[in-house]
Short mmCIF file of C-alpha atoms in Angstrom, two decimals:
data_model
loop_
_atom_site.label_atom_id
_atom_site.label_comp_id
_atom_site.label_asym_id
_atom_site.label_seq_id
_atom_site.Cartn_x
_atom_site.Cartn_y
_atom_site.Cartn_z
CA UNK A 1 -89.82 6.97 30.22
CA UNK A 2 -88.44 7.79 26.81
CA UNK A 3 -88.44 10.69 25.47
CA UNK A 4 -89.44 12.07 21.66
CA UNK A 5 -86.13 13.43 21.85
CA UNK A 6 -84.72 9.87 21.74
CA UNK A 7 -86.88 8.60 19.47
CA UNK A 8 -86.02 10.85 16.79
CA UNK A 9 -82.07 10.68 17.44
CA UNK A 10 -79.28 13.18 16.55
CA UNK A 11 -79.84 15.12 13.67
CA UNK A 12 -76.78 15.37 11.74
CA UNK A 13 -75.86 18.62 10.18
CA UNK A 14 -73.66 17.50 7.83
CA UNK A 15 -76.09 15.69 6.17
CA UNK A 16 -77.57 16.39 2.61
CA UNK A 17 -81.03 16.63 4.02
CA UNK A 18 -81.51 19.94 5.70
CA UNK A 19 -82.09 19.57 9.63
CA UNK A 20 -86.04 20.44 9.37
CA UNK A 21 -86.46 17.77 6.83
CA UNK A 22 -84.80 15.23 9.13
CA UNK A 23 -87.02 16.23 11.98
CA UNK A 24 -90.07 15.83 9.70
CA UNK A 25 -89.00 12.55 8.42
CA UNK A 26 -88.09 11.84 12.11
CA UNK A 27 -91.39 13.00 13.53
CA UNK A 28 -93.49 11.44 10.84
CA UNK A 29 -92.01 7.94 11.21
CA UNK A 30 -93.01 8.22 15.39
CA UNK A 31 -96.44 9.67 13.80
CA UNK A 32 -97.09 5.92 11.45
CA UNK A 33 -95.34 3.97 14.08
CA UNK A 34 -97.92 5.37 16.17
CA UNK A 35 -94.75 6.31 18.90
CA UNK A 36 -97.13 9.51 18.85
CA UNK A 37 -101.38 8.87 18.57
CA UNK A 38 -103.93 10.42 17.25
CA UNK A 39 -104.50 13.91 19.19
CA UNK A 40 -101.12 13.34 21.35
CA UNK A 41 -99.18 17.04 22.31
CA UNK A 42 -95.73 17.19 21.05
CA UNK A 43 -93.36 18.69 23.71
CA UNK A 44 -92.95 22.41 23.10
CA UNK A 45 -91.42 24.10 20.54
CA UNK A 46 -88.73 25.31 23.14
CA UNK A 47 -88.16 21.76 24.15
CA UNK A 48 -87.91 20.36 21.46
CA UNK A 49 -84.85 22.76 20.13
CA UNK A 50 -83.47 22.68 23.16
CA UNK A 51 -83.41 18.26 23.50
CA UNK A 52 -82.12 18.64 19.87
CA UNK A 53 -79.92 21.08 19.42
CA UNK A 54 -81.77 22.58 17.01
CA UNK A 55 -83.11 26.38 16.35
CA UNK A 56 -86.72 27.08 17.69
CA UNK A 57 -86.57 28.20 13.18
CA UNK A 58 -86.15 24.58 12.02
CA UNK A 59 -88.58 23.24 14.62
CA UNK A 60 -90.99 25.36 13.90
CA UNK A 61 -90.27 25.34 10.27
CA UNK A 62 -90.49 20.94 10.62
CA UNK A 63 -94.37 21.29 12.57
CA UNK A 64 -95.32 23.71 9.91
CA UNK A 65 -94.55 21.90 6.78
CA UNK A 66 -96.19 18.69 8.44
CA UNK A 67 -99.23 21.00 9.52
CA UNK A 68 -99.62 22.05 6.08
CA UNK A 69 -99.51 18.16 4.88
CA UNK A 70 -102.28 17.63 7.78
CA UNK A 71 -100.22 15.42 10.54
CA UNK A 72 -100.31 17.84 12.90
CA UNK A 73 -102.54 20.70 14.08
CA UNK A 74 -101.76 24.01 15.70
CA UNK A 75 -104.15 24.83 18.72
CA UNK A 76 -104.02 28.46 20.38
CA UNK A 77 -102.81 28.33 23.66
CA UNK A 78 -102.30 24.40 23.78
CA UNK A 79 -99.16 23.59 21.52
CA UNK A 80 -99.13 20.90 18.74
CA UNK A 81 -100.88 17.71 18.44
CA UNK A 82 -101.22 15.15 16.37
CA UNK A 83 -104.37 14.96 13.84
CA UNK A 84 -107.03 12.83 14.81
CA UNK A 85 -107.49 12.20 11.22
CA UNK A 86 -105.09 12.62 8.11
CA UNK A 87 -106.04 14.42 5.53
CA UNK A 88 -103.78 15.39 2.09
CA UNK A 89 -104.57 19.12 1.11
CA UNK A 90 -105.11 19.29 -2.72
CA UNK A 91 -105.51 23.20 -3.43
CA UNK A 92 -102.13 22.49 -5.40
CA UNK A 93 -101.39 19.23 -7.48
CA UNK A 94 -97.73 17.75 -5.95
CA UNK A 95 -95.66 15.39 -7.37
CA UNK A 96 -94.56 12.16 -5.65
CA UNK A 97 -91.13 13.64 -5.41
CA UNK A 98 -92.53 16.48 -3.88
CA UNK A 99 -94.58 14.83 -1.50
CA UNK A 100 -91.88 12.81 -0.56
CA UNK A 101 -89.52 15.78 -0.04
CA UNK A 102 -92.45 17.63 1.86
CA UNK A 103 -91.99 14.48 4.62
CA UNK A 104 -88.79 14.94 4.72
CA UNK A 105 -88.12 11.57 2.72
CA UNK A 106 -85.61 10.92 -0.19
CA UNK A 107 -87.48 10.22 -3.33
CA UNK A 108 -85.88 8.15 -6.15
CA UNK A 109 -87.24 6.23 -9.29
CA UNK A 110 -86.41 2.52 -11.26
CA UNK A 111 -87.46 2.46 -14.40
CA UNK A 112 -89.27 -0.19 -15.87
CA UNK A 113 -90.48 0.33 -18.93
CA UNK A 114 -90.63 3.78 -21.26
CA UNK A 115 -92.53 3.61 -24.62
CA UNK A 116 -94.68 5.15 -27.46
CA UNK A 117 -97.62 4.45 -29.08
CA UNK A 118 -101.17 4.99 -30.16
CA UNK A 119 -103.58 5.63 -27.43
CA UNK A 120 -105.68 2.58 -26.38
CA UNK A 121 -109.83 2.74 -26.35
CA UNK A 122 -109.61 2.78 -22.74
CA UNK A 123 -106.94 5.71 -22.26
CA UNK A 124 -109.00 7.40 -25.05
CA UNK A 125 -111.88 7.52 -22.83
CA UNK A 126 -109.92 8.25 -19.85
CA UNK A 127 -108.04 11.39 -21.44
CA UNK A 128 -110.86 12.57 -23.83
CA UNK A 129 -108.40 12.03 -26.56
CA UNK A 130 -109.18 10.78 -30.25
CA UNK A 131 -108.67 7.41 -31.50
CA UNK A 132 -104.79 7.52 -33.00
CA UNK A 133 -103.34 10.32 -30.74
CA UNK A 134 -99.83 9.46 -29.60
CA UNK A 135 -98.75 8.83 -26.15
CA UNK A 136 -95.84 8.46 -24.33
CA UNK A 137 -95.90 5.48 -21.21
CA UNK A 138 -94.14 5.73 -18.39
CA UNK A 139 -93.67 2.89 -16.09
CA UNK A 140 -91.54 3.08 -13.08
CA UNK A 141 -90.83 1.86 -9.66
CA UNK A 142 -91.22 4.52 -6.74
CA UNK A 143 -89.09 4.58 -3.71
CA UNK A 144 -88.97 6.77 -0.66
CA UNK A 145 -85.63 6.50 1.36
CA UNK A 146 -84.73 3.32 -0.44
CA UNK A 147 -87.86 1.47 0.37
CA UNK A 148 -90.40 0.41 -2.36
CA UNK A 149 -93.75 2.41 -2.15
CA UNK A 150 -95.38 2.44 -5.54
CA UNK A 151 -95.77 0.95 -9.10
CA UNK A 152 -95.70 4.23 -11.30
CA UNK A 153 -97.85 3.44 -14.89
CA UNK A 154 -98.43 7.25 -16.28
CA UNK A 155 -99.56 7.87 -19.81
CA UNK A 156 -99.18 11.20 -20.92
CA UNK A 157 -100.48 12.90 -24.09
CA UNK A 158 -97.01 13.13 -26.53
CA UNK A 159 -97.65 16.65 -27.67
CA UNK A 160 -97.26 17.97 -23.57
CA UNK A 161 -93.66 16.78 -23.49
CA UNK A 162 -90.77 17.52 -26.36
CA UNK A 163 -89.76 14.00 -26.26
CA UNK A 164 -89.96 10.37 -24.62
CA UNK A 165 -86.58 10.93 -22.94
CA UNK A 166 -87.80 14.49 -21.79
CA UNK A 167 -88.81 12.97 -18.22
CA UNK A 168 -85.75 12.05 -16.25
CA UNK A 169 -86.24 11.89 -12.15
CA UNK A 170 -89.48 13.82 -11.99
CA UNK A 171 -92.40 13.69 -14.48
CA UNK A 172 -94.24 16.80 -13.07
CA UNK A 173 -90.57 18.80 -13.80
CA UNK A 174 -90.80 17.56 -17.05
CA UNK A 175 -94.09 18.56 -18.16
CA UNK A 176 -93.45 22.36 -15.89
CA UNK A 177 -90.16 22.79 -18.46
CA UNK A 178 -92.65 22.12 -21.33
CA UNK A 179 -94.97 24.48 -20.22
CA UNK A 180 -97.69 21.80 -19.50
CA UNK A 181 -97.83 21.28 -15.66
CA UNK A 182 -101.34 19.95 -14.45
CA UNK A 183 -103.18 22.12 -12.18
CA UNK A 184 -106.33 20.30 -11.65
CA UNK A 185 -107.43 16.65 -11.80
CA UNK A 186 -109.78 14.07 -11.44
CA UNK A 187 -108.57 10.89 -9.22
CA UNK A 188 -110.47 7.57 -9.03
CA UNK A 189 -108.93 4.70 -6.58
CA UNK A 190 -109.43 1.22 -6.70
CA UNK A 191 -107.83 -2.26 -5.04
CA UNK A 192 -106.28 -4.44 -7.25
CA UNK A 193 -104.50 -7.70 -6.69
CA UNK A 194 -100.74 -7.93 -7.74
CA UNK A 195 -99.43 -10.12 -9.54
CA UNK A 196 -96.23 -12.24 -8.86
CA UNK A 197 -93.66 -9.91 -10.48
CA UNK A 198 -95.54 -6.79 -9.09
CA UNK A 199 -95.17 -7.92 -5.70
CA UNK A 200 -91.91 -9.06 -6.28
CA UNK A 201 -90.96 -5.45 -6.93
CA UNK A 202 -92.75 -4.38 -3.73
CA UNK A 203 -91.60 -6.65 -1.40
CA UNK A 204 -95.45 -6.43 -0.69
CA UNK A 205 -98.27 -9.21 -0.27
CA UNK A 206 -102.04 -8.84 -1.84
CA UNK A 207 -102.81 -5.91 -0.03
CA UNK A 208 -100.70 -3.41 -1.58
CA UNK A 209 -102.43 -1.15 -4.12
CA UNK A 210 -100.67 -0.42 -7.60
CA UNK A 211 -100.70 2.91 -8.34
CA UNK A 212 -101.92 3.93 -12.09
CA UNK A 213 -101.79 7.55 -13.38
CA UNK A 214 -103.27 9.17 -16.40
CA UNK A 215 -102.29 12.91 -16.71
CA UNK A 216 -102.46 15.28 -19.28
#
């Protein structure tokens, strides 16, 4: 029988990625592979240092960042096991690159498109904003470890940023330098079809979603 040991491999210390990150990312791969199921018991903490060659520090420091993102759960007395449902916690607004970071995944950006104009009716209803305001548009490809996850189109209020080349690798750093990070929203999701040159980007079929983002 294989163990989790083997599934997740050597972690390499020399490695930019710190070794808790690469047993998050290693963990939550087995997790959507479903290598582990819902409400499965990882082995202990113990074990798991020990099969790894790890510190019982970044094991336990791995299960508690992905208990905190709601993969796994912490039950007195019985160990860890994996969530029977996943849930994402908002009490703080996180940024793609730090939700990708928090999984122990390597974030990185294409850029598509980056432009300024007047806001449009329908991001003047979205953002409460008055007809003539200026915007900057952000439109970018999102990957995680080199693989395609999201089409990025953000729109963000020009007077929140100092500039349209302000926002560089992270668009949540950007607007925290400026003074202007968002700490609430509203979020609405929808399906949408993509077309040709979306999927194209994706590597995707019909079914994946294109993500759009208004912030201000």
């Amino acid at each position: 029988m294989t163990s989790l040991a083997q599934v997740l491999g050597n972690l390499d210390p020399s490695d930019s990625l710190p070794l808790y990150q690469q047993l998050q990312r290693g963990l939550r791969e087995a997790i959507e592979k479903r290598i582990l199921g819902p409400d499965d018991a990882l082995p202990s903490e113990r074990q798991l240092a020990e099969d790894l060659g790890v510190s019982r520090i970044t094991v336990r420091k791995a299960i508690d960042g992905l208990a905190a993102e709601g993969l796994l759960v912490s039950r007195q007395g019985s160990g860890n096991f994996v969530c029977t449902r996943i849930d994402k916690n908002f009490a703080k607004l996180t940024s793609f690159s730090e939700d990708m970071r928090a999984r122990g995944r390597i974030p990185r950006s294409a850029w598509l498109k980056r432009s300024e104009g007047t806001v449009t009716p329908e991001e003047s209803l979205k953002l409460a904003l008055s007809p003539g305001t200026l915007v900057y548009r952000f439109h970018r490809l999102r990957f995680a470890d080199d693989e395609p996850m999201s089409i990025e189109l953000a729109t963000i209020v020009a007077s929140c940023l100092p500039s349209l080349d302000a926002v560089q690798d992270s668009l949540y750093d950007a607007l925290e330098h400026a003074g202007n990070r968002p700490v609430r929203a509203l979020q609405r999701l929808h399906s949408m079809l993509l077309s040709a040159e979306q999927a194209k980007l994706l590597s995707g079929d019909t079914y994946d979603f294109v993500a759009e983002l208004s912030a201000f």
